[in-house]
PDB file of C-alpha atoms in Angstrom:
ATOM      1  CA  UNK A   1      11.066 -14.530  -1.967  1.00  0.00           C
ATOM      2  CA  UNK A   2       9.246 -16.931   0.034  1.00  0.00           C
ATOM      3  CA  UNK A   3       8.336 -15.599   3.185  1.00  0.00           C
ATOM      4  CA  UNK A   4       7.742 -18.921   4.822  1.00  0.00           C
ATOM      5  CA  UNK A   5      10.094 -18.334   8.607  1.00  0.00           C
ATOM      6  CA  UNK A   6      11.117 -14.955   7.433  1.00  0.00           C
ATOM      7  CA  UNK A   7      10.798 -11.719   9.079  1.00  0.00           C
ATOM      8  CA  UNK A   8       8.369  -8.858   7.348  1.00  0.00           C
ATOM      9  CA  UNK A   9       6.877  -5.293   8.731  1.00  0.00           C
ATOM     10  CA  UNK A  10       4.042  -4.398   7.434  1.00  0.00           C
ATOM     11  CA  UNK A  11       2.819  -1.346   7.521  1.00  0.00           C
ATOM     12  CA  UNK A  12      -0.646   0.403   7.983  1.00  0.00           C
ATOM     13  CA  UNK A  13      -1.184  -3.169   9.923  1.00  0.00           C
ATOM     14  CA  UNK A  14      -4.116  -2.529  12.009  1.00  0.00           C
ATOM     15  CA  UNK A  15      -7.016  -2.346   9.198  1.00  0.00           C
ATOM     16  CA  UNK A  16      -7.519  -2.778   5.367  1.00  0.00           C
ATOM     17  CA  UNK A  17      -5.334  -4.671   3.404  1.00  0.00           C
ATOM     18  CA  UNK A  18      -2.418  -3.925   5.979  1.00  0.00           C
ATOM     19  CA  UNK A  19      -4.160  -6.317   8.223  1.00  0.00           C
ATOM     20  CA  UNK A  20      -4.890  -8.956   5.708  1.00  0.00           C
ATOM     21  CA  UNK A  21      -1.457  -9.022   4.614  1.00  0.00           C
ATOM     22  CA  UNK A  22      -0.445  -9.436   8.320  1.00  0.00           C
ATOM     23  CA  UNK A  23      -2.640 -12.349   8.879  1.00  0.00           C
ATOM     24  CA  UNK A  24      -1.836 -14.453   5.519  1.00  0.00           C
ATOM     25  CA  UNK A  25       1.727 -14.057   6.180  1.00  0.00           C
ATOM     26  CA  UNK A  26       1.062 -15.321   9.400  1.00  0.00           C
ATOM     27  CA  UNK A  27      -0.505 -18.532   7.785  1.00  0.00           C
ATOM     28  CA  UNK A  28       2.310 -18.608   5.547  1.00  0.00           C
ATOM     29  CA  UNK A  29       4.657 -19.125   8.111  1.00  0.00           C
ATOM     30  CA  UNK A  30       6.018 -15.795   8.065  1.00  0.00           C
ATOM     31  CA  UNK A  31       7.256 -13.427  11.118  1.00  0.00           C
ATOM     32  CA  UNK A  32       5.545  -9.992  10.943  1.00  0.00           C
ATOM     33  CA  UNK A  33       6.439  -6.786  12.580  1.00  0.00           C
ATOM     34  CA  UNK A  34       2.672  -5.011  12.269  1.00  0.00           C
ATOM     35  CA  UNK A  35       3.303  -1.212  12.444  1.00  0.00           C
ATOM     36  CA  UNK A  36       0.726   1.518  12.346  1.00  0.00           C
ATOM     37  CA  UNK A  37      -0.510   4.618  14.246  1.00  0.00           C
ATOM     38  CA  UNK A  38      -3.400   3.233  15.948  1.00  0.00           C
ATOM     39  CA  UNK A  39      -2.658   0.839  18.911  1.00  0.00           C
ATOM     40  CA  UNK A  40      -6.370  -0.210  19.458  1.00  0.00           C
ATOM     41  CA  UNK A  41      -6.536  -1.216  15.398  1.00  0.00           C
ATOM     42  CA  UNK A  42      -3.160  -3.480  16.257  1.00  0.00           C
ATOM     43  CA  UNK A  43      -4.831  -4.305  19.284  1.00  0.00           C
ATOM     44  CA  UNK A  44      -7.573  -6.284  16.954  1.00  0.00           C
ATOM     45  CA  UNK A  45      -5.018  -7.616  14.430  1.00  0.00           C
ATOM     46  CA  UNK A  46      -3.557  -9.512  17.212  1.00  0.00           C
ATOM     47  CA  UNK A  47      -6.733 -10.686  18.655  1.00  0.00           C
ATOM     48  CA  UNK A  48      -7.865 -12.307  15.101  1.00  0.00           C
ATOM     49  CA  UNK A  49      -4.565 -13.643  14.262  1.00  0.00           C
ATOM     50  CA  UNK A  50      -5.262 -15.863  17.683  1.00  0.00           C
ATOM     51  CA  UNK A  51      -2.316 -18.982  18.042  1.00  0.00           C
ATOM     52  CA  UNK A  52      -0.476 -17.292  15.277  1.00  0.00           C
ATOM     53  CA  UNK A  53      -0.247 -14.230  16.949  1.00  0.00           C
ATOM     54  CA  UNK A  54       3.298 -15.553  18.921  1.00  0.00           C
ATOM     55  CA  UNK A  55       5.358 -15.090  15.619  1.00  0.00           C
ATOM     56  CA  UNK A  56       3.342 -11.281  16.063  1.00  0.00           C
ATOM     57  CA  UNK A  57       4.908  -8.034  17.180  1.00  0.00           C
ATOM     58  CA  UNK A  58       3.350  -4.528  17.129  1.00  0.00           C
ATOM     59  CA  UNK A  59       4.817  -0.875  16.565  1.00  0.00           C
ATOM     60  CA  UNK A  60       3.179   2.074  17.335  1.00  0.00           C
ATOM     61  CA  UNK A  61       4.869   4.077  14.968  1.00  0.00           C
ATOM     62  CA  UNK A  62       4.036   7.724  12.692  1.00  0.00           C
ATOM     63  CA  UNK A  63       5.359   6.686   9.485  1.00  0.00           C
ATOM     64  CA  UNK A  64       6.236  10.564   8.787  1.00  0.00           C
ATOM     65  CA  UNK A  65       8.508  10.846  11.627  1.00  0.00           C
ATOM     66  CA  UNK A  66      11.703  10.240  10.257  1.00  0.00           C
ATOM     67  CA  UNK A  67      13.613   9.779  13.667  1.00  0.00           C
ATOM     68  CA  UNK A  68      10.765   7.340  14.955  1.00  0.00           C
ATOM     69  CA  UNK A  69      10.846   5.312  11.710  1.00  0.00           C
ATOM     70  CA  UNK A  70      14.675   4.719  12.101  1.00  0.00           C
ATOM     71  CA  UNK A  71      14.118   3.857  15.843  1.00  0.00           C
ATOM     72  CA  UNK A  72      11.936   0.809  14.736  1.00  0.00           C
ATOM     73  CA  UNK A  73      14.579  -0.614  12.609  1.00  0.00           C
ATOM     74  CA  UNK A  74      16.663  -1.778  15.831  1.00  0.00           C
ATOM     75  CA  UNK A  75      12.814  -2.480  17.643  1.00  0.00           C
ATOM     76  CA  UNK A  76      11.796  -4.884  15.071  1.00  0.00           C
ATOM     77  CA  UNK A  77      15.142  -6.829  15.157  1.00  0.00           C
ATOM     78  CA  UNK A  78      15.026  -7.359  19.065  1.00  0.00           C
ATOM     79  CA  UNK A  79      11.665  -8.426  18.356  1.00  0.00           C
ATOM     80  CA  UNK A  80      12.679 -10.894  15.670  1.00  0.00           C
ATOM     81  CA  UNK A  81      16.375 -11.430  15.269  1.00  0.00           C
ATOM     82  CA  UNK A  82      16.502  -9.962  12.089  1.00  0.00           C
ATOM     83  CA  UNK A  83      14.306  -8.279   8.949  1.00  0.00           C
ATOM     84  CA  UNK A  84      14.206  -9.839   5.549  1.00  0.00           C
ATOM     85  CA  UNK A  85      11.293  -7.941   4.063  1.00  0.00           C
ATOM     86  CA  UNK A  86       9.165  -4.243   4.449  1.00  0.00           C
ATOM     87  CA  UNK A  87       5.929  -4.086   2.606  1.00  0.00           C
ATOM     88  CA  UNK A  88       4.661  -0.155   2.381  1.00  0.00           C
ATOM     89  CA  UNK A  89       1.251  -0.540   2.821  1.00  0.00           C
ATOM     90  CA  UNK A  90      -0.103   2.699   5.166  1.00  0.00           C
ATOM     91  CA  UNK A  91      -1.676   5.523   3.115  1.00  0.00           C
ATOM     92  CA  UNK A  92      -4.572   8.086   3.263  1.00  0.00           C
ATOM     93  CA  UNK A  93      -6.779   9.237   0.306  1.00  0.00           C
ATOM     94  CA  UNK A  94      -7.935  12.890  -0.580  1.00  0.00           C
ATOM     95  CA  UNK A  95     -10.835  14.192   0.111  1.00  0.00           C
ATOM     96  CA  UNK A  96     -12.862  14.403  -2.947  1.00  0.00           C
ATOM     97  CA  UNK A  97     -12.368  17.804  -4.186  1.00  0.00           C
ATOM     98  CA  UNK A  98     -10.596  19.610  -7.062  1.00  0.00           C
ATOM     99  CA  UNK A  99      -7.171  20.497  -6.586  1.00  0.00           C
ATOM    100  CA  UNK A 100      -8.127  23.863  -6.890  1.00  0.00           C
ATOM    101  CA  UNK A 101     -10.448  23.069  -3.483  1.00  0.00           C
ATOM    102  CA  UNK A 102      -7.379  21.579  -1.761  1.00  0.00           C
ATOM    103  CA  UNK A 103      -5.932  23.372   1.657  1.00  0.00           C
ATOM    104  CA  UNK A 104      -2.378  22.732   1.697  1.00  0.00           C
ATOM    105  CA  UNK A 105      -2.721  20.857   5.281  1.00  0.00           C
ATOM    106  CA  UNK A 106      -4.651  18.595   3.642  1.00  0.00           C
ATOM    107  CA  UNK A 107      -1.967  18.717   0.309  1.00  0.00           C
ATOM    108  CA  UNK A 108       1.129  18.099   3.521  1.00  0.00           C
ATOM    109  CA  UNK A 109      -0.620  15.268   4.949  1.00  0.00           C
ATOM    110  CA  UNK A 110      -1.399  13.222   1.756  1.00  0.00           C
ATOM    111  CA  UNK A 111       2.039  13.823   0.595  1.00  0.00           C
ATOM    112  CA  UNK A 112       3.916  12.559   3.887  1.00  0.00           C
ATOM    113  CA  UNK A 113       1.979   9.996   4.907  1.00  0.00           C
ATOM    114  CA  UNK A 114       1.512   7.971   1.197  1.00  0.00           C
ATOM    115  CA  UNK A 115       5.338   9.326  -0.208  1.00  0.00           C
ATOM    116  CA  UNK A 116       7.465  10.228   2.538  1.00  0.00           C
ATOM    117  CA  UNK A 117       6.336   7.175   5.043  1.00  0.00           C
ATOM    118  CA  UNK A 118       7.378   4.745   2.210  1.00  0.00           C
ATOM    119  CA  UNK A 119      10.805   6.586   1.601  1.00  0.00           C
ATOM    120  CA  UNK A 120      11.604   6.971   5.287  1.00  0.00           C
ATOM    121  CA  UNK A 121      11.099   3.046   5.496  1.00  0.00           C
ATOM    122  CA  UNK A 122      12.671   2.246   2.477  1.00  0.00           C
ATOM    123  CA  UNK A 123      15.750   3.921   3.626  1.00  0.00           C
ATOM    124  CA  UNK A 124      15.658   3.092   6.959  1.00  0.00           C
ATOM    125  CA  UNK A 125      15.619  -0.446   6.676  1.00  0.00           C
ATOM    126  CA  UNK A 126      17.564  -0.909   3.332  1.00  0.00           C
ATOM    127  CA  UNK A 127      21.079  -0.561   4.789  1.00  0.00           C
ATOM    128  CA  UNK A 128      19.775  -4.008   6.791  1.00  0.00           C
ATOM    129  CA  UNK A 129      18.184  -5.641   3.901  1.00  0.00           C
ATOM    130  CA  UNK A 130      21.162  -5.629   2.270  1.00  0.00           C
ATOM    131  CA  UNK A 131      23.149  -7.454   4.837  1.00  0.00           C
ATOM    132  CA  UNK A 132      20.283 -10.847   4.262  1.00  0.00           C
ATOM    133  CA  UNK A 133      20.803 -13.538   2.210  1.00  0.00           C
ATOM    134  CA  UNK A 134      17.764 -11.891  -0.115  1.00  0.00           C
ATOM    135  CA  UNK A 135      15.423  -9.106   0.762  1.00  0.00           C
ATOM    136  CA  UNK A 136      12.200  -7.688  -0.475  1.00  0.00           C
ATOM    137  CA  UNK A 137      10.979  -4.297  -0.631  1.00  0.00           C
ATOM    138  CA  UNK A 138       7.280  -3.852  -1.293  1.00  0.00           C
ATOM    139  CA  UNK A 139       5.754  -0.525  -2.342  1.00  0.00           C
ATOM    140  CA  UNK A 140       1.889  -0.008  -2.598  1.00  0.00           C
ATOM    141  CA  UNK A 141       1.126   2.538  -5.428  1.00  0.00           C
ATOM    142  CA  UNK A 142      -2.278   2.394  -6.684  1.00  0.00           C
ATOM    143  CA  UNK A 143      -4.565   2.652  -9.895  1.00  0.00           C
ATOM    144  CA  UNK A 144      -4.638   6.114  -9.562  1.00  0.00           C
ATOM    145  CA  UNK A 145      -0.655   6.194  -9.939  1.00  0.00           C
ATOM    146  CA  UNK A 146      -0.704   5.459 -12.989  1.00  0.00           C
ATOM    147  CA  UNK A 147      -4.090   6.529 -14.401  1.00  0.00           C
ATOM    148  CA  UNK A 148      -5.699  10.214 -13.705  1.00  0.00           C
ATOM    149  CA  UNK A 149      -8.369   9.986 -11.265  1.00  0.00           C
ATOM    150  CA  UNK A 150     -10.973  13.299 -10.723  1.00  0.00           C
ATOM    151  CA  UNK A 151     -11.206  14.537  -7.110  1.00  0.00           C
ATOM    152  CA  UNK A 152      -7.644  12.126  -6.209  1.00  0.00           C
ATOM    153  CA  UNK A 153      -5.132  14.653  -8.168  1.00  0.00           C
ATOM    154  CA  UNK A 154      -2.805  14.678  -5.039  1.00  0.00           C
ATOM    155  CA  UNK A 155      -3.312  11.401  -3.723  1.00  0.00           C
ATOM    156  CA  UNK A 156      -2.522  10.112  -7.733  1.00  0.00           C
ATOM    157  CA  UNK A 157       0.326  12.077  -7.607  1.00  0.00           C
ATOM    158  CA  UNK A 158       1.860  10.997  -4.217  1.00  0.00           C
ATOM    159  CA  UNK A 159       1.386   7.099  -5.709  1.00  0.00           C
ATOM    160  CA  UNK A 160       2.788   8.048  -8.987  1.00  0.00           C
ATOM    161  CA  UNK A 161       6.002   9.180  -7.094  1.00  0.00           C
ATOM    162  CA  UNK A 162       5.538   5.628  -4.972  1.00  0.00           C
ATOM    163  CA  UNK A 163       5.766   4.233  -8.131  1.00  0.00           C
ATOM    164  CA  UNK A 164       8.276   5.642  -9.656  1.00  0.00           C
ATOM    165  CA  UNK A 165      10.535   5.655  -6.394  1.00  0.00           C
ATOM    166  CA  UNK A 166      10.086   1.647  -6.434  1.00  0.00           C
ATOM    167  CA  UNK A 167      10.472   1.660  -9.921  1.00  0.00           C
ATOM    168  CA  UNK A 168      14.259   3.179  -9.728  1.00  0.00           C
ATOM    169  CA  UNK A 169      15.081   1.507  -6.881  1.00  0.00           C
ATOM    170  CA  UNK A 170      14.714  -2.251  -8.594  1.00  0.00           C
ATOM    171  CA  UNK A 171      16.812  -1.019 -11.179  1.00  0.00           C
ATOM    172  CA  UNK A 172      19.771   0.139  -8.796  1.00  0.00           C
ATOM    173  CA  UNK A 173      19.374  -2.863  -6.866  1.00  0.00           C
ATOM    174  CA  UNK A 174      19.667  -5.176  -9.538  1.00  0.00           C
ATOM    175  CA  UNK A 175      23.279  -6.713  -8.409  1.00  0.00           C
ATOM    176  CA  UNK A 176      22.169  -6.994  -5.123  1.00  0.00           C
ATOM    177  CA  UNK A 177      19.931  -9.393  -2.848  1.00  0.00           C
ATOM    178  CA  UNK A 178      17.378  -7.060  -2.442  1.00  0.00           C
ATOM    179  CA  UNK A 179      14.319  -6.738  -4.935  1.00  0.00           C
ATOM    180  CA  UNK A 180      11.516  -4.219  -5.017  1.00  0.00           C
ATOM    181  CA  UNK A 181       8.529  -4.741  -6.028  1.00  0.00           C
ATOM    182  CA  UNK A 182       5.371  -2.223  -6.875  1.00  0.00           C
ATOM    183  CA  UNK A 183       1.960  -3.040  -5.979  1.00  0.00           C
ATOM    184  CA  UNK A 184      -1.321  -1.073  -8.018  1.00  0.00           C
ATOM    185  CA  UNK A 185      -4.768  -2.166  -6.201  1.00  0.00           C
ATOM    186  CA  UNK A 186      -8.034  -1.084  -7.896  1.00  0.00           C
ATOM    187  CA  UNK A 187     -11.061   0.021  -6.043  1.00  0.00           C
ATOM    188  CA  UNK A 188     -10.300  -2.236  -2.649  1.00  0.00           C
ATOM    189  CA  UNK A 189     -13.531  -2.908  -0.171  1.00  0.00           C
ATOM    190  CA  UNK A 190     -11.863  -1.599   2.992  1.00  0.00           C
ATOM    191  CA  UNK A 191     -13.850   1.573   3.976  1.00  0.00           C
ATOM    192  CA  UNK A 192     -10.794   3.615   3.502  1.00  0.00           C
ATOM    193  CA  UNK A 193     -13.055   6.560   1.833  1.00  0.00           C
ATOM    194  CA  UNK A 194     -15.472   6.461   4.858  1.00  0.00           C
ATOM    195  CA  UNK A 195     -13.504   5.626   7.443  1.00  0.00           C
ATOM    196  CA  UNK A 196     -11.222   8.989   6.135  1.00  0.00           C
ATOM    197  CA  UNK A 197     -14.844  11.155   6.297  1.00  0.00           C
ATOM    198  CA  UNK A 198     -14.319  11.595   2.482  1.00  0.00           C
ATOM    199  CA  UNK A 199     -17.041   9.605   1.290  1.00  0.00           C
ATOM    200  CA  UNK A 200     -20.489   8.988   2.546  1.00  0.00           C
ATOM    201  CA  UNK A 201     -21.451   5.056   3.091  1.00  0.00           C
ATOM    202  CA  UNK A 202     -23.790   5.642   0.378  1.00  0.00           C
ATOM    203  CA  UNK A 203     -21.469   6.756  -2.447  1.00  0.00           C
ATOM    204  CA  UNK A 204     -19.120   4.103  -1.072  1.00  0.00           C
ATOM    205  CA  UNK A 205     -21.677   1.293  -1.822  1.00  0.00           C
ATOM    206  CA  UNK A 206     -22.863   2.961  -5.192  1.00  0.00           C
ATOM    207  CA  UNK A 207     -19.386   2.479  -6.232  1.00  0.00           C
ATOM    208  CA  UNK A 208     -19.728  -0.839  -5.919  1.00  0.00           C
ATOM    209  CA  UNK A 209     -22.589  -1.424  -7.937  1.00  0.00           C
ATOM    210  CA  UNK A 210     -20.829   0.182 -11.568  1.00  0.00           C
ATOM    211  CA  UNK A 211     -18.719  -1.656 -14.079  1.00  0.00           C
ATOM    212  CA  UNK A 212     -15.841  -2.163 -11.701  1.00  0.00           C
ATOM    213  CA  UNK A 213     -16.382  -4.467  -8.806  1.00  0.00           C
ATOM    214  CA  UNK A 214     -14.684  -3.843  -5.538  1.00  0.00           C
ATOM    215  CA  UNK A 215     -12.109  -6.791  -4.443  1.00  0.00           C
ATOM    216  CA  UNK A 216     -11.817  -7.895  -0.603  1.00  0.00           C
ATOM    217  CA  UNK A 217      -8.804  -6.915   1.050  1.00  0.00           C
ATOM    218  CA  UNK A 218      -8.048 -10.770   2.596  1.00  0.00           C
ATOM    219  CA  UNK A 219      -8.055 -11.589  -1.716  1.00  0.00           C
ATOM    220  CA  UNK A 220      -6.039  -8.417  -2.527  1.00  0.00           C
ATOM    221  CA  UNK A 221      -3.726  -9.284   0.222  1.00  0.00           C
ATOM    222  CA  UNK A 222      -3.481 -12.992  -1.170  1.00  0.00           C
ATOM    223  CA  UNK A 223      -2.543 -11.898  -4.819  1.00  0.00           C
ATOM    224  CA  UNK A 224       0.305  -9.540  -3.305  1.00  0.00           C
ATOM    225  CA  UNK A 225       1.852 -12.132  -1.057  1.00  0.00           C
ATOM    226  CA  UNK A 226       1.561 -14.389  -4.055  1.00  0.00           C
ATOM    227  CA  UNK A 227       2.922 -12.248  -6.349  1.00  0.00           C
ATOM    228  CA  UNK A 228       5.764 -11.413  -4.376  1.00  0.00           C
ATOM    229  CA  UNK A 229       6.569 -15.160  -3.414  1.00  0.00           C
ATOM    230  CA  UNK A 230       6.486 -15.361  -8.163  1.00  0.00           C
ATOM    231  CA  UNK A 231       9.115 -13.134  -7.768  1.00  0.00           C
ATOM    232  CA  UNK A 232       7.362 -10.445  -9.722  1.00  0.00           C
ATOM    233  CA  UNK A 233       8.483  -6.878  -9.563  1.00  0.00           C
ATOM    234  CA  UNK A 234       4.817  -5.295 -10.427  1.00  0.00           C
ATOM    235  CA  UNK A 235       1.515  -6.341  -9.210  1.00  0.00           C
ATOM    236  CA  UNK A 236      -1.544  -5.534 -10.273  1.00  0.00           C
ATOM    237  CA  UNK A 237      -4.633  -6.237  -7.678  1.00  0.00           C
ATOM    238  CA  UNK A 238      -8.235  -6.434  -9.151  1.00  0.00           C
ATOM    239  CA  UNK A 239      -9.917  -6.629 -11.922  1.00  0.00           C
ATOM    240  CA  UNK A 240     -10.501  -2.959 -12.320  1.00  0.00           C
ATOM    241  CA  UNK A 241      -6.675  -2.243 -11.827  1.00  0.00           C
ATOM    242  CA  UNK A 242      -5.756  -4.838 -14.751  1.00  0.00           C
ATOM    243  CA  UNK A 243      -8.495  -3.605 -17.470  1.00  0.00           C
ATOM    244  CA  UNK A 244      -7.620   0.132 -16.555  1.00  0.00           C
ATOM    245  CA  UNK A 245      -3.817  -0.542 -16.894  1.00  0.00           C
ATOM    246  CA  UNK A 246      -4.409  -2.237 -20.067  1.00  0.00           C
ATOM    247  CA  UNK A 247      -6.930   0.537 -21.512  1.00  0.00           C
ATOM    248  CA  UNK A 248      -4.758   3.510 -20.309  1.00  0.00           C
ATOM    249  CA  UNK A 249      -1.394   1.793 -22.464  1.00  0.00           C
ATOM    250  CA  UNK A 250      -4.002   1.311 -25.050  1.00  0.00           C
ATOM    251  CA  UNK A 251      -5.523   5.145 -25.139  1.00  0.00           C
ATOM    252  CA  UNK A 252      -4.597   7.326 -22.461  1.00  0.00           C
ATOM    253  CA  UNK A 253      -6.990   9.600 -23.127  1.00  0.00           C
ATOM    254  CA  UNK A 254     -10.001   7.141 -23.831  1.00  0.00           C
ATOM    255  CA  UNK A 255      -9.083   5.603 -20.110  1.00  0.00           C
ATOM    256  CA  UNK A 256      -9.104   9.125 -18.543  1.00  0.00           C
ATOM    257  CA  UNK A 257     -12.810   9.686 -19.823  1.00  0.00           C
ATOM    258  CA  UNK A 258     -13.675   6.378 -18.951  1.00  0.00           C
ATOM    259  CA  UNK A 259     -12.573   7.631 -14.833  1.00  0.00           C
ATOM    260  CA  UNK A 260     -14.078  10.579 -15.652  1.00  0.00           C
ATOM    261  CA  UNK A 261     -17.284   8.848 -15.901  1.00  0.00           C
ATOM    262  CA  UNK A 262     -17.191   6.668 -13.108  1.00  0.00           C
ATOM    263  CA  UNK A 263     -16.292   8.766 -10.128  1.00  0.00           C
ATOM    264  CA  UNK A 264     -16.770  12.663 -11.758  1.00  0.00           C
ATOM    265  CA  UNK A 265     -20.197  12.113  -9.945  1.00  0.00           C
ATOM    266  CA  UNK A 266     -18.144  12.369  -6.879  1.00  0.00           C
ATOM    267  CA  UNK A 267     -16.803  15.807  -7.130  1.00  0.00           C
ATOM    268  CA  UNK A 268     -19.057  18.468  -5.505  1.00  0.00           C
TER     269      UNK A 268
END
């Protein structure tokens, strides 16, 4: 789909990659409904998207509340006149413990926020997707949904099921207008780790410095838009999310202990 004068939410639109993709879709020509928890965050998001802020509108919005999601389906439409896309972007990460280590607050959160916000979304705003001439759904997974991460178990397994989910739903929506599409970023520079008090900025920046290099969310959010304007239906961001995916079809096992090594350091 190109999303040149069409109308996309993002969410998770106030930092990261949520607020890159907002901005390049604005430059693409796009209308974007920027959601996320955080008014001051879509505060800045519409101060750097400057002129191209007018084809802007904000949501304050919890993703896990099911009532409020479904509210913002009727909110983004008086806003725009209509919705031709959602891109699931908002999600949290783990701390880095074992699972064993885990309280189940913290188990809750990870699991409503990364799974549940996607599939309250997805089915809030399908029933209108479907009604377009096309429609795009876009999910972000991650690496760690498809490849075992140590210290991330829960947060691998809430993108596995965002995976999945998006997975099945392209293949039910296969006679229809409407195509899904799953994204899997690698290690992403957007202070996620520190900004959740997970990660110190020093074991932040030493990940940086190993094999895998880090990409910029403004270039992560570039290869997604792109991807989804190829029409593909899986997108992988980063050079550390294509070798991994490659290695982990190769030998499973061999790609586990390669993670291992990398971020086991990690784990107190």
């Amino acid at each position: 789909m190109k999303v040149q004068n069409k109308v996309l939410v993002v969410t998770g639109g106030g930092n990261g990659i949520g607020r890159q993709l907002v901005l390049e879709l604005l430059r693409r020509g796009a209308h974007v409904a920027a959601v996320d928890i955080n008014e001051n965050a879509l505060q800045e998001t519409v101060q750097i998207a400057g002129n191209l802020a007018s084809n802007l509108s904000t949501h304050i919005v919890n993703i896990t509340d099911q009532a409020a999601v479904e509210a913002l389906v009727n909110q983004v439409i008086k806003a725009h006149g209509q919705v031709d896309g959602v891109i699931n972007n908002a999600g949290i990460i783990q701390p880095f413990v074992k699972v064993v280590d885990l309280n189940y607050q913290q188990i809750d959160r990870v699991m409503n926020i990364n799974f549940k916000g996607t599939l309250f979304m997805t089915k809030a705003f399908l029933p209108t997707l479907l009604q377009r001439p096309e429609g795009q759904i876009v999910n972000l997974s991650s690496m760690g949904g498809f490849l075992p991460v140590p210290g991330q178990t829960l947060y691998g397994a809430s993108k596995a099921a965002v995976k999945l989910f998006t997975e099945g739903l392209n293949s039910e929506l296969l006679n229809t207008n409407v195509r899904s599409t799953v994204v899997f970023p690698g290690a992403i520079n957007t202070g996620i780790s520190v900004n959740s008090g997970v990660m110190t900025k020093e074991q932040q920046a030493s990940m940086d410095t190993g094999k895998m290099k880090m990409t910029n969310p403004d270039q992560a959010a570039k290869i997604i838009i792109d991807g989804i304007e190829a029409g593909k239906t899986r997108i992988l961001v980063g050079s550390d999310a294509k070798f991994m995916d490659f290695l982990y079809r190769l030998n499973p096992q061999r790609a586990a202990r390669f993670i291992f090594n990398q971020m086991g350091a990690l784990l107190k």
